[in-house]
């Protein structure tokens, strides 16, 4: 196995990961309970630290065997443009579903905890549900060269992970079905962002989506729906 630990590639990932650990520790100090849905009784700081270490191994492996990168070469304007219209579109669809099938009142972490929780959990999710399985599948199947069979054999299984998890823990049939379909689309877009632009832009896409769906709508829905 070829591993690449160059600072140019790994530096931004380490900086973001340390920020996620710091935000997790801060949130645990304020209110640990917001992590219970994800981590149960496990110590969130320990879980996040382990995730970072696993992420370093996965990213280093990917950089050694493929073109998956932390920050892909060029095309940052295209990445920003895609985030600017696709993330709001997916968030709007989720908000529309909330108005129809109605997610539970506690779906979103309340402010100001949300400003610490969502950036931290976004890093955790991108590492454990995307970087790690992508590294495993690329190691098995090779690097996609476009929207070829290899891309779909990587993107669909990876997208399924989050889609199935959200559907299993949904509180109604309506939210389960919507979450499964919505997150399949979301997950494929995320894998494409990772492949096309790099980990940072994939994370940026999730953060934009989280800000619109979990933070802005998370505040508004409590006034409008409950």
PDB file of C-alpha atoms in Angstrom:
ATOM      1  CA  UNK A   1       0.000   0.000   0.000  1.00  0.00           C
ATOM      2  CA  UNK A   2       1.307   3.451  -0.924  1.00  0.00           C
ATOM      3  CA  UNK A   3       0.795   6.195   1.666  1.00  0.00           C
ATOM      4  CA  UNK A   4       1.306   9.922   1.181  1.00  0.00           C
ATOM      5  CA  UNK A   5       1.708  12.154   4.234  1.00  0.00           C
ATOM      6  CA  UNK A   6       2.871  15.362   2.540  1.00  0.00           C
ATOM      7  CA  UNK A   7       2.004  18.535   4.454  1.00  0.00           C
ATOM      8  CA  UNK A   8       0.520  20.142   1.325  1.00  0.00           C
ATOM      9  CA  UNK A   9      -2.090  17.415   1.141  1.00  0.00           C
ATOM     10  CA  UNK A  10      -2.515  16.554   4.807  1.00  0.00           C
ATOM     11  CA  UNK A  11      -2.028  19.966   6.423  1.00  0.00           C
ATOM     12  CA  UNK A  12      -5.508  21.391   5.745  1.00  0.00           C
ATOM     13  CA  UNK A  13      -7.121  18.112   6.834  1.00  0.00           C
ATOM     14  CA  UNK A  14      -5.184  18.096  10.116  1.00  0.00           C
ATOM     15  CA  UNK A  15      -6.070  21.742  10.785  1.00  0.00           C
ATOM     16  CA  UNK A  16      -9.776  21.111  10.203  1.00  0.00           C
ATOM     17  CA  UNK A  17      -9.663  17.898  12.248  1.00  0.00           C
ATOM     18  CA  UNK A  18      -8.034  19.620  15.217  1.00  0.00           C
ATOM     19  CA  UNK A  19     -10.723  22.302  14.971  1.00  0.00           C
ATOM     20  CA  UNK A  20     -13.398  19.585  15.077  1.00  0.00           C
ATOM     21  CA  UNK A  21     -11.829  18.027  18.181  1.00  0.00           C
ATOM     22  CA  UNK A  22     -11.622  21.457  19.842  1.00  0.00           C
ATOM     23  CA  UNK A  23     -15.276  22.236  19.051  1.00  0.00           C
ATOM     24  CA  UNK A  24     -16.275  18.826  20.370  1.00  0.00           C
ATOM     25  CA  UNK A  25     -14.417  19.411  23.633  1.00  0.00           C
ATOM     26  CA  UNK A  26     -16.027  22.849  23.961  1.00  0.00           C
ATOM     27  CA  UNK A  27     -19.497  21.444  23.349  1.00  0.00           C
ATOM     28  CA  UNK A  28     -18.916  18.585  25.804  1.00  0.00           C
ATOM     29  CA  UNK A  29     -17.983  21.183  28.408  1.00  0.00           C
ATOM     30  CA  UNK A  30     -21.215  23.084  27.704  1.00  0.00           C
ATOM     31  CA  UNK A  31     -23.634  20.195  27.097  1.00  0.00           C
ATOM     32  CA  UNK A  32     -22.516  16.671  26.271  1.00  0.00           C
ATOM     33  CA  UNK A  33     -26.035  15.381  25.636  1.00  0.00           C
ATOM     34  CA  UNK A  34     -26.213  16.716  22.067  1.00  0.00           C
ATOM     35  CA  UNK A  35     -23.772  13.986  20.983  1.00  0.00           C
ATOM     36  CA  UNK A  36     -25.761  11.106  22.479  1.00  0.00           C
ATOM     37  CA  UNK A  37     -27.725  10.416  19.290  1.00  0.00           C
ATOM     38  CA  UNK A  38     -24.479   9.782  17.443  1.00  0.00           C
ATOM     39  CA  UNK A  39     -22.122   8.438  20.103  1.00  0.00           C
ATOM     40  CA  UNK A  40     -24.349   7.105  22.865  1.00  0.00           C
ATOM     41  CA  UNK A  41     -22.476   6.862  26.171  1.00  0.00           C
ATOM     42  CA  UNK A  42     -19.030   7.037  24.531  1.00  0.00           C
ATOM     43  CA  UNK A  43     -16.862  10.060  25.242  1.00  0.00           C
ATOM     44  CA  UNK A  44     -17.353  12.404  22.233  1.00  0.00           C
ATOM     45  CA  UNK A  45     -13.817  13.802  22.430  1.00  0.00           C
ATOM     46  CA  UNK A  46     -12.319  10.307  22.351  1.00  0.00           C
ATOM     47  CA  UNK A  47     -14.596   9.263  19.470  1.00  0.00           C
ATOM     48  CA  UNK A  48     -13.724  12.375  17.470  1.00  0.00           C
ATOM     49  CA  UNK A  49     -10.010  11.920  18.099  1.00  0.00           C
ATOM     50  CA  UNK A  50     -10.151   8.304  16.929  1.00  0.00           C
ATOM     51  CA  UNK A  51     -12.094   9.394  13.846  1.00  0.00           C
ATOM     52  CA  UNK A  52      -9.381  11.927  13.032  1.00  0.00           C
ATOM     53  CA  UNK A  53      -6.674   9.274  13.294  1.00  0.00           C
ATOM     54  CA  UNK A  54      -8.677   6.913  11.084  1.00  0.00           C
ATOM     55  CA  UNK A  55      -9.203   9.799   8.680  1.00  0.00           C
ATOM     56  CA  UNK A  56      -5.470  10.497   8.453  1.00  0.00           C
ATOM     57  CA  UNK A  57      -4.818   6.860   7.527  1.00  0.00           C
ATOM     58  CA  UNK A  58      -7.658   6.809   4.981  1.00  0.00           C
ATOM     59  CA  UNK A  59      -6.697  10.109   3.363  1.00  0.00           C
ATOM     60  CA  UNK A  60      -3.026   9.155   3.232  1.00  0.00           C
ATOM     61  CA  UNK A  61      -3.976   5.868   1.595  1.00  0.00           C
ATOM     62  CA  UNK A  62      -6.210   7.604  -0.940  1.00  0.00           C
ATOM     63  CA  UNK A  63      -3.525  10.134  -1.839  1.00  0.00           C
ATOM     64  CA  UNK A  64      -1.085   7.294  -2.405  1.00  0.00           C
ATOM     65  CA  UNK A  65      -3.269   5.183  -4.697  1.00  0.00           C
ATOM     66  CA  UNK A  66      -5.601   7.641  -6.431  1.00  0.00           C
ATOM     67  CA  UNK A  67      -6.336  11.226  -7.426  1.00  0.00           C
ATOM     68  CA  UNK A  68      -8.681  11.781  -4.484  1.00  0.00           C
ATOM     69  CA  UNK A  69      -7.240  14.790  -2.672  1.00  0.00           C
ATOM     70  CA  UNK A  70      -7.769  17.099   0.285  1.00  0.00           C
ATOM     71  CA  UNK A  71      -7.909  20.109  -2.012  1.00  0.00           C
ATOM     72  CA  UNK A  72      -8.124  19.231  -5.697  1.00  0.00           C
ATOM     73  CA  UNK A  73      -6.122  21.227  -8.254  1.00  0.00           C
ATOM     74  CA  UNK A  74      -7.863  24.375  -9.489  1.00  0.00           C
ATOM     75  CA  UNK A  75     -11.548  24.682 -10.350  1.00  0.00           C
ATOM     76  CA  UNK A  76     -12.407  26.240  -6.992  1.00  0.00           C
ATOM     77  CA  UNK A  77     -14.866  28.610  -8.681  1.00  0.00           C
ATOM     78  CA  UNK A  78     -16.761  25.610 -10.037  1.00  0.00           C
ATOM     79  CA  UNK A  79     -16.817  24.049  -6.559  1.00  0.00           C
ATOM     80  CA  UNK A  80     -18.157  27.256  -5.004  1.00  0.00           C
ATOM     81  CA  UNK A  81     -20.769  27.577  -7.748  1.00  0.00           C
ATOM     82  CA  UNK A  82     -22.009  24.030  -7.201  1.00  0.00           C
ATOM     83  CA  UNK A  83     -22.188  24.522  -3.435  1.00  0.00           C
ATOM     84  CA  UNK A  84     -24.008  27.826  -3.950  1.00  0.00           C
ATOM     85  CA  UNK A  85     -26.922  26.309  -5.868  1.00  0.00           C
ATOM     86  CA  UNK A  86     -27.016  22.550  -5.195  1.00  0.00           C
ATOM     87  CA  UNK A  87     -26.741  22.743  -1.400  1.00  0.00           C
ATOM     88  CA  UNK A  88     -29.624  25.275  -1.147  1.00  0.00           C
ATOM     89  CA  UNK A  89     -31.667  23.150  -3.556  1.00  0.00           C
ATOM     90  CA  UNK A  90     -31.239  20.018  -1.438  1.00  0.00           C
ATOM     91  CA  UNK A  91     -31.896  21.994   1.747  1.00  0.00           C
ATOM     92  CA  UNK A  92     -35.085  23.426   0.222  1.00  0.00           C
ATOM     93  CA  UNK A  93     -36.263  19.908  -0.641  1.00  0.00           C
ATOM     94  CA  UNK A  94     -35.608  18.816   2.953  1.00  0.00           C
ATOM     95  CA  UNK A  95     -37.494  21.836   4.301  1.00  0.00           C
ATOM     96  CA  UNK A  96     -40.407  21.040   1.988  1.00  0.00           C
ATOM     97  CA  UNK A  97     -40.444  17.463   3.277  1.00  0.00           C
ATOM     98  CA  UNK A  98     -40.420  18.758   6.850  1.00  0.00           C
ATOM     99  CA  UNK A  99     -43.534  20.796   6.090  1.00  0.00           C
ATOM    100  CA  UNK A 100     -45.272  17.704   4.700  1.00  0.00           C
ATOM    101  CA  UNK A 101     -44.127  14.692   6.717  1.00  0.00           C
ATOM    102  CA  UNK A 102     -42.977  16.668   9.776  1.00  0.00           C
ATOM    103  CA  UNK A 103     -39.723  15.671  11.434  1.00  0.00           C
ATOM    104  CA  UNK A 104     -39.657  15.519  15.276  1.00  0.00           C
ATOM    105  CA  UNK A 105     -39.291  18.748  17.205  1.00  0.00           C
ATOM    106  CA  UNK A 106     -35.802  17.796  18.397  1.00  0.00           C
ATOM    107  CA  UNK A 107     -34.476  16.979  14.914  1.00  0.00           C
ATOM    108  CA  UNK A 108     -32.140  19.975  14.981  1.00  0.00           C
ATOM    109  CA  UNK A 109     -29.686  20.883  17.727  1.00  0.00           C
ATOM    110  CA  UNK A 110     -30.717  24.246  19.133  1.00  0.00           C
ATOM    111  CA  UNK A 111     -28.662  27.432  19.029  1.00  0.00           C
ATOM    112  CA  UNK A 112     -26.016  28.275  20.167  1.00  0.00           C
ATOM    113  CA  UNK A 113     -24.946  24.620  20.548  1.00  0.00           C
ATOM    114  CA  UNK A 114     -25.587  24.142  16.814  1.00  0.00           C
ATOM    115  CA  UNK A 115     -22.656  26.416  15.935  1.00  0.00           C
ATOM    116  CA  UNK A 116     -20.274  24.063  17.744  1.00  0.00           C
ATOM    117  CA  UNK A 117     -21.999  20.742  17.105  1.00  0.00           C
ATOM    118  CA  UNK A 118     -22.640  20.817  13.354  1.00  0.00           C
ATOM    119  CA  UNK A 119     -19.133  21.800  12.176  1.00  0.00           C
ATOM    120  CA  UNK A 120     -17.664  19.075  14.418  1.00  0.00           C
ATOM    121  CA  UNK A 121     -20.128  16.363  13.420  1.00  0.00           C
ATOM    122  CA  UNK A 122     -19.734  17.291   9.738  1.00  0.00           C
ATOM    123  CA  UNK A 123     -16.035  16.407   9.925  1.00  0.00           C
ATOM    124  CA  UNK A 124     -16.865  13.144  11.712  1.00  0.00           C
ATOM    125  CA  UNK A 125     -19.462  12.159   9.107  1.00  0.00           C
ATOM    126  CA  UNK A 126     -17.263  13.025   6.126  1.00  0.00           C
ATOM    127  CA  UNK A 127     -14.395  10.995   7.548  1.00  0.00           C
ATOM    128  CA  UNK A 128     -16.259   7.923   8.771  1.00  0.00           C
ATOM    129  CA  UNK A 129     -19.054   7.717   6.186  1.00  0.00           C
ATOM    130  CA  UNK A 130     -17.186   8.987   3.136  1.00  0.00           C
ATOM    131  CA  UNK A 131     -13.384   9.087   3.342  1.00  0.00           C
ATOM    132  CA  UNK A 132     -13.022   5.681   5.002  1.00  0.00           C
ATOM    133  CA  UNK A 133     -15.389   3.674   2.761  1.00  0.00           C
ATOM    134  CA  UNK A 134     -14.148   5.508  -0.358  1.00  0.00           C
ATOM    135  CA  UNK A 135     -10.570   4.544   0.569  1.00  0.00           C
ATOM    136  CA  UNK A 136     -11.606   0.903   1.002  1.00  0.00           C
ATOM    137  CA  UNK A 137     -13.528   0.783  -2.288  1.00  0.00           C
ATOM    138  CA  UNK A 138     -10.868   2.627  -4.296  1.00  0.00           C
ATOM    139  CA  UNK A 139      -8.336   0.153  -2.945  1.00  0.00           C
ATOM    140  CA  UNK A 140     -10.542  -2.685  -4.204  1.00  0.00           C
ATOM    141  CA  UNK A 141     -11.904  -1.231  -7.447  1.00  0.00           C
ATOM    142  CA  UNK A 142      -9.398   1.403  -8.532  1.00  0.00           C
ATOM    143  CA  UNK A 143      -9.755   5.098  -9.329  1.00  0.00           C
ATOM    144  CA  UNK A 144     -12.804   6.306 -11.304  1.00  0.00           C
ATOM    145  CA  UNK A 145     -11.907   8.064 -14.538  1.00  0.00           C
ATOM    146  CA  UNK A 146     -15.319   9.699 -15.000  1.00  0.00           C
ATOM    147  CA  UNK A 147     -18.957   8.777 -14.559  1.00  0.00           C
ATOM    148  CA  UNK A 148     -17.982   5.223 -15.326  1.00  0.00           C
ATOM    149  CA  UNK A 149     -18.945   1.915 -13.749  1.00  0.00           C
ATOM    150  CA  UNK A 150     -16.189   2.303 -11.162  1.00  0.00           C
ATOM    151  CA  UNK A 151     -17.547   5.654  -9.999  1.00  0.00           C
ATOM    152  CA  UNK A 152     -21.035   4.259  -9.492  1.00  0.00           C
ATOM    153  CA  UNK A 153     -19.734   1.122  -7.790  1.00  0.00           C
ATOM    154  CA  UNK A 154     -18.061   3.431  -5.294  1.00  0.00           C
ATOM    155  CA  UNK A 155     -20.647   6.221  -5.030  1.00  0.00           C
ATOM    156  CA  UNK A 156     -23.777   4.111  -4.560  1.00  0.00           C
ATOM    157  CA  UNK A 157     -22.532   1.902  -1.694  1.00  0.00           C
ATOM    158  CA  UNK A 158     -21.007   4.916   0.070  1.00  0.00           C
ATOM    159  CA  UNK A 159     -24.213   6.956  -0.312  1.00  0.00           C
ATOM    160  CA  UNK A 160     -26.227   4.022   0.978  1.00  0.00           C
ATOM    161  CA  UNK A 161     -24.445   4.094   4.349  1.00  0.00           C
ATOM    162  CA  UNK A 162     -25.836   7.446   5.490  1.00  0.00           C
ATOM    163  CA  UNK A 163     -29.159   6.907   3.721  1.00  0.00           C
ATOM    164  CA  UNK A 164     -29.781   3.596   5.493  1.00  0.00           C
ATOM    165  CA  UNK A 165     -28.663   4.916   8.889  1.00  0.00           C
ATOM    166  CA  UNK A 166     -31.024   7.879   8.663  1.00  0.00           C
ATOM    167  CA  UNK A 167     -33.913   5.720   7.450  1.00  0.00           C
ATOM    168  CA  UNK A 168     -33.436   3.149  10.220  1.00  0.00           C
ATOM    169  CA  UNK A 169     -33.524   5.801  12.938  1.00  0.00           C
ATOM    170  CA  UNK A 170     -36.406   7.773  11.401  1.00  0.00           C
ATOM    171  CA  UNK A 171     -39.504   8.211  13.529  1.00  0.00           C
ATOM    172  CA  UNK A 172     -42.100   7.581  10.817  1.00  0.00           C
ATOM    173  CA  UNK A 173     -42.469   5.814   7.476  1.00  0.00           C
ATOM    174  CA  UNK A 174     -42.704   9.164   5.685  1.00  0.00           C
ATOM    175  CA  UNK A 175     -39.464  10.524   7.139  1.00  0.00           C
ATOM    176  CA  UNK A 176     -37.734   7.158   6.604  1.00  0.00           C
ATOM    177  CA  UNK A 177     -38.629   7.005   2.912  1.00  0.00           C
ATOM    178  CA  UNK A 178     -37.755  10.629   2.293  1.00  0.00           C
ATOM    179  CA  UNK A 179     -34.462  10.399   4.202  1.00  0.00           C
ATOM    180  CA  UNK A 180     -33.423   7.295   2.277  1.00  0.00           C
ATOM    181  CA  UNK A 181     -34.074   8.843  -1.141  1.00  0.00           C
ATOM    182  CA  UNK A 182     -32.831  12.323  -0.264  1.00  0.00           C
ATOM    183  CA  UNK A 183     -29.597  11.115   1.308  1.00  0.00           C
ATOM    184  CA  UNK A 184     -28.879   8.754  -1.565  1.00  0.00           C
ATOM    185  CA  UNK A 185     -28.859  11.774  -3.876  1.00  0.00           C
ATOM    186  CA  UNK A 186     -26.941  13.829  -1.314  1.00  0.00           C
ATOM    187  CA  UNK A 187     -24.386  11.061  -0.847  1.00  0.00           C
ATOM    188  CA  UNK A 188     -23.711  10.598  -4.555  1.00  0.00           C
ATOM    189  CA  UNK A 189     -23.190  14.359  -4.898  1.00  0.00           C
ATOM    190  CA  UNK A 190     -20.807  14.246  -1.935  1.00  0.00           C
ATOM    191  CA  UNK A 191     -18.714  11.434  -3.418  1.00  0.00           C
ATOM    192  CA  UNK A 192     -18.614  13.314  -6.714  1.00  0.00           C
ATOM    193  CA  UNK A 193     -17.474  16.482  -4.916  1.00  0.00           C
ATOM    194  CA  UNK A 194     -14.737  14.484  -3.194  1.00  0.00           C
ATOM    195  CA  UNK A 195     -13.605  12.909  -6.465  1.00  0.00           C
ATOM    196  CA  UNK A 196     -13.847  16.094  -8.524  1.00  0.00           C
ATOM    197  CA  UNK A 197     -12.745  18.824  -6.065  1.00  0.00           C
ATOM    198  CA  UNK A 198     -11.330  17.203  -2.922  1.00  0.00           C
ATOM    199  CA  UNK A 199     -12.259  16.534   0.699  1.00  0.00           C
ATOM    200  CA  UNK A 200     -12.370  20.211   1.719  1.00  0.00           C
ATOM    201  CA  UNK A 201     -15.000  21.055  -0.892  1.00  0.00           C
ATOM    202  CA  UNK A 202     -17.030  17.958  -0.016  1.00  0.00           C
ATOM    203  CA  UNK A 203     -16.973  19.144   3.598  1.00  0.00           C
ATOM    204  CA  UNK A 204     -17.858  22.669   2.491  1.00  0.00           C
ATOM    205  CA  UNK A 205     -20.907  21.318   0.680  1.00  0.00           C
ATOM    206  CA  UNK A 206     -22.107  19.552   3.831  1.00  0.00           C
ATOM    207  CA  UNK A 207     -21.466  22.601   5.999  1.00  0.00           C
ATOM    208  CA  UNK A 208     -23.511  24.796   3.643  1.00  0.00           C
ATOM    209  CA  UNK A 209     -26.328  22.248   3.703  1.00  0.00           C
ATOM    210  CA  UNK A 210     -26.164  21.940   7.495  1.00  0.00           C
ATOM    211  CA  UNK A 211     -26.234  25.734   7.892  1.00  0.00           C
ATOM    212  CA  UNK A 212     -29.392  26.044   5.790  1.00  0.00           C
ATOM    213  CA  UNK A 213     -31.234  22.937   7.001  1.00  0.00           C
ATOM    214  CA  UNK A 214     -30.086  22.422  10.580  1.00  0.00           C
ATOM    215  CA  UNK A 215     -29.213  25.954  11.703  1.00  0.00           C
ATOM    216  CA  UNK A 216     -31.380  28.501   9.854  1.00  0.00           C
ATOM    217  CA  UNK A 217     -34.385  26.235   9.349  1.00  0.00           C
ATOM    218  CA  UNK A 218     -33.683  24.599  12.700  1.00  0.00           C
ATOM    219  CA  UNK A 219     -34.424  27.916  14.395  1.00  0.00           C
ATOM    220  CA  UNK A 220     -37.344  28.896  12.148  1.00  0.00           C
ATOM    221  CA  UNK A 221     -39.192  25.544  12.346  1.00  0.00           C
ATOM    222  CA  UNK A 222     -39.534  25.757  16.133  1.00  0.00           C
ATOM    223  CA  UNK A 223     -41.522  28.952  15.699  1.00  0.00           C
ATOM    224  CA  UNK A 224     -43.456  27.878  12.614  1.00  0.00           C
ATOM    225  CA  UNK A 225     -44.245  24.218  13.254  1.00  0.00           C
ATOM    226  CA  UNK A 226     -44.374  23.784  17.044  1.00  0.00           C
TER     227      UNK A 226
END
